[in-house]
Amino acid sequence: MWSALYPLNLLPLYQKKYSYCRGDFPNAKSSFQCVVSLSIHPVLKDEDIDLVIEVARSILAG
């Protein structure tokens, strides 16, 4: 199970379509580096939710 989140200006489609560059939107980049993205959705099984909780608790505990 994995989840990913990226600033749009780093995605090739947006770089090509809107001429975005890596240095554009520095706040988006710094925010992206601090975000935790949890893999949660309505069809997740209970055991998968338990795994997400277990991993999150482990990470937060250090």
Short mmCIF file of C-alpha atoms in Angstrom, two decimals:
data_model
loop_
_atom_site.label_atom_id
_atom_site.label_comp_id
_atom_site.label_asym_id
_atom_site.label_seq_id
_atom_site.Cartn_x
_atom_site.Cartn_y
_atom_site.Cartn_z
CA MET A 1 0.00 0.00 0.00
CA TRP A 2 1.48 3.38 -0.96
CA SER A 3 0.43 6.92 -1.54
CA ALA A 4 2.19 9.78 -3.29
CA LEU A 5 1.78 13.51 -3.43
CA TYR A 6 3.73 15.90 -5.65
CA PRO A 7 3.72 19.65 -6.35
CA LEU A 8 2.08 20.08 -9.75
CA ASN A 9 4.94 22.21 -11.09
CA LEU A 10 7.25 19.18 -10.75
CA LEU A 11 5.09 16.95 -12.94
CA PRO A 12 6.21 16.81 -16.60
CA LEU A 13 2.69 17.40 -17.96
CA TYR A 14 2.36 20.71 -16.11
CA GLN A 15 5.94 21.72 -16.88
CA LYS A 16 5.25 21.27 -20.59
CA LYS A 17 1.72 22.69 -20.70
CA TYR A 18 2.30 25.72 -18.46
CA SER A 19 6.09 26.17 -18.75
CA TYR A 20 6.52 25.55 -15.01
CA CYS A 21 10.08 25.13 -13.76
CA ARG A 22 11.54 23.43 -10.69
CA GLY A 23 12.14 26.74 -8.91
CA ASP A 24 8.56 27.92 -9.34
CA PHE A 25 6.26 27.79 -6.31
CA PRO A 26 8.82 27.31 -3.52
CA ASN A 27 6.03 27.21 -0.90
CA ALA A 28 4.46 24.24 -2.66
CA LYS A 29 7.79 22.42 -2.60
CA SER A 30 8.44 23.10 1.09
CA SER A 31 4.87 22.10 2.02
CA PHE A 32 5.12 18.91 -0.03
CA GLN A 33 8.26 17.91 1.87
CA CYS A 34 6.41 18.13 5.22
CA VAL A 35 3.14 16.43 4.26
CA VAL A 36 2.08 12.98 5.35
CA SER A 37 -0.28 11.34 2.91
CA LEU A 38 -2.39 8.53 4.35
CA SER A 39 -3.80 5.88 2.07
CA ILE A 40 -7.45 6.06 3.19
CA HIS A 41 -10.51 5.55 0.99
CA PRO A 42 -14.07 4.17 1.35
CA VAL A 43 -13.34 0.66 0.07
CA LEU A 44 -10.35 0.03 2.35
CA LYS A 45 -10.67 -3.18 4.36
CA ASP A 46 -10.64 -3.00 8.15
CA GLU A 47 -7.29 -4.81 8.31
CA ASP A 48 -5.80 -2.27 5.89
CA ILE A 49 -7.08 0.59 8.06
CA ASP A 50 -5.53 -1.10 11.09
CA LEU A 51 -2.22 -1.31 9.21
CA VAL A 52 -2.34 2.40 8.32
CA ILE A 53 -3.02 3.25 11.97
CA GLU A 54 -0.24 0.95 13.20
CA VAL A 55 2.33 2.42 10.81
CA ALA A 56 1.27 6.01 11.58
CA ARG A 57 1.54 5.39 15.33
CA SER A 58 4.96 3.80 14.86
CA ILE A 59 6.25 6.76 12.86
CA LEU A 60 4.83 9.34 15.27
CA ALA A 61 6.29 7.51 18.27
CA GLY A 62 9.74 7.85 16.72
#
